[in-house]
Structure formats: structure tokens, C-alpha cells
XYZ file of C-alpha atoms in Angstrom:
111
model
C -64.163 -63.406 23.439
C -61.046 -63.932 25.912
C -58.850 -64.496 23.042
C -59.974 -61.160 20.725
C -59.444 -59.204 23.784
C -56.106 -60.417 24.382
C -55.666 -59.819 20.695
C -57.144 -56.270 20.892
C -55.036 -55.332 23.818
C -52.004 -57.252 22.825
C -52.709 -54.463 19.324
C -52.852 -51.653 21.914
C -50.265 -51.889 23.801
C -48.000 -52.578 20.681
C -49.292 -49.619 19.583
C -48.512 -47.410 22.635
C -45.131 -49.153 22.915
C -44.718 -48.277 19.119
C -45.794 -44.662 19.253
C -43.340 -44.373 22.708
C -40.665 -45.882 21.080
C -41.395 -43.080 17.956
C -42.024 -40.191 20.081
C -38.142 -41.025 22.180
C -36.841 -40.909 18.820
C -38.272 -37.793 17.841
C -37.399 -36.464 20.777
C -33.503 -37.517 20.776
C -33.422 -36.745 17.054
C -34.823 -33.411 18.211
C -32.241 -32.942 21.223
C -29.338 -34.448 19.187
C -30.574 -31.427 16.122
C -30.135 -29.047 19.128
C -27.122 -29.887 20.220
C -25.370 -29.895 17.063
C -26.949 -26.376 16.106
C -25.026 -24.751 18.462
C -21.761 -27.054 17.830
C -21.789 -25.913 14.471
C -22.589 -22.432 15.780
C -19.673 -22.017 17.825
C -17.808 -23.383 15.216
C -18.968 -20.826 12.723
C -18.132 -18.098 15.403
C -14.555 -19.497 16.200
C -13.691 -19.102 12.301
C -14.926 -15.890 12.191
C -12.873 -14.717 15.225
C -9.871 -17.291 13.732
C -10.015 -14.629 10.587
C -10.461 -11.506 12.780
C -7.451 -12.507 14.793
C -5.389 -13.112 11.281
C -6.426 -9.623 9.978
C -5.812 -7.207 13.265
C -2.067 -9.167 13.114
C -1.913 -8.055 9.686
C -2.471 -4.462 10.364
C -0.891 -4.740 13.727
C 2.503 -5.973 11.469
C 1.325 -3.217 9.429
C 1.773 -0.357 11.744
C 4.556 -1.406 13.732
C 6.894 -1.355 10.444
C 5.282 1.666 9.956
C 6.580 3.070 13.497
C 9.765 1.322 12.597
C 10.068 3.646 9.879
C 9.398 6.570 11.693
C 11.407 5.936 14.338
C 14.153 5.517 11.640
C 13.365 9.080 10.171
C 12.948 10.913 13.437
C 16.848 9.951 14.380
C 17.961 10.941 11.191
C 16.154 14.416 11.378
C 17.150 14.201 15.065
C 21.064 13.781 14.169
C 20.923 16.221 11.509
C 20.078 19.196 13.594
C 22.726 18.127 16.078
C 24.754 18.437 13.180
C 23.841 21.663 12.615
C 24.529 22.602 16.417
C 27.768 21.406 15.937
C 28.404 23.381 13.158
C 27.135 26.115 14.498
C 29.247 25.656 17.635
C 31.681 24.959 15.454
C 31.506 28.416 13.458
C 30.951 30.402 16.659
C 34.066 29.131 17.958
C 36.319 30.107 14.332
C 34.585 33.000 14.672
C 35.923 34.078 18.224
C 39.663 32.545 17.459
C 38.978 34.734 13.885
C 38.824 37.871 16.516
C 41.227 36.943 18.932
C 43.474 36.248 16.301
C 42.465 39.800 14.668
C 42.926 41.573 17.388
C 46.432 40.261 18.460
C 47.500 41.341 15.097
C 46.375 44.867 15.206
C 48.011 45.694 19.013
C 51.134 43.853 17.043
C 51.146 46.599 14.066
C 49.656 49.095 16.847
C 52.848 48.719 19.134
């Protein structure tokens, strides 16, 4: 009787060690499953902000040439109407030497 009880609890406790030693696993399997979840997560996120990134410095290269060419076409229109004023200064200035030079000649045939 000594020995089937030894046998019967040697069994048990094999048991119980065996079912521990499955349940740890299970449980680091299940920690280790966890884990790795939110690695992979993260990772998923990081190439989705990775392609964000690369698109807003597309349109950011985007809209500075498009300033670039703005700015370009502003100092153009900006030099051509300084032009003009100089023309127009220009003009104004012919126009008075025009009359002074008019006027000298008629108190010459007036004299």
C-alpha cells in the first residue's frame, strides 16, 4: 500500500509540476504575444508617420518653388512700374525743358 501511494503521489505531483510548467509557458507565450503586439504596432505607426513626413516635404518643396516663383514675378512687375516712373519722370522733365526751351524762343523773336 506504501509503495502505490508513493506511486499515486509521485503521479500527482508530476502532474501539478507538469500542468505548472504548461501554464508558465502559456503565460510567457502569452506575455511574449503582448509584447510583440505593440512592437509591431509602433512599428506600423512609425511607417505611417515615416510616409507622412515624406509627403508634407513633398508639398512643402512644392510650395516653396511655388513662392520662389512668385517672388520672381512680383520683382519683375515691381521693376516694371518703376520703369514706368522713370519714364514718366523722364517725360515730365522733356516736357518742362520742351517749355523752357519754347518760351526762350518766343521772348527771342518777341525782342
Amino acid at each position: 500500500m506504501e509503495r502505490s501511494y508513493q506511486v499515486e503521489v509521485g503521479s500527482l505531483e508530476a502532474s501539478l509540476l507538469q500542468m505548472i510548467n504548461d501554464h508558465n509557458h502559456a503565460s510567457v507565450e502569452l506575455r511574449e504575444n503582448t509584447v510583440n503586439g505593440g512592437v509591431q504596432e509602433v512599428f506600423i505607426n512609425e511607417k505611417r508617420i515615416e510616409m507622412e513626413i515624406r509627403a508634407l516635404a513633398a508639398t512643402i518643396m512644392r510650395f516653396s518653388k511655388q513662392t520662389d516663383q512668385w517672388l520672381t514675378a512680383s520683382h519683375a512687375i515691381n521693376n516694371a512700374v518703376k520703369e514706368i516712373g522713370d519714364f514718366e519722370n523722364w517725360m515730365k522733365t522733356m516736357e518742362l525743358d520742351c517749355k523752357s526751351i519754347s518760351a526762350a524762343i518766343c521772348n527771342i523773336l518777341r525782342a
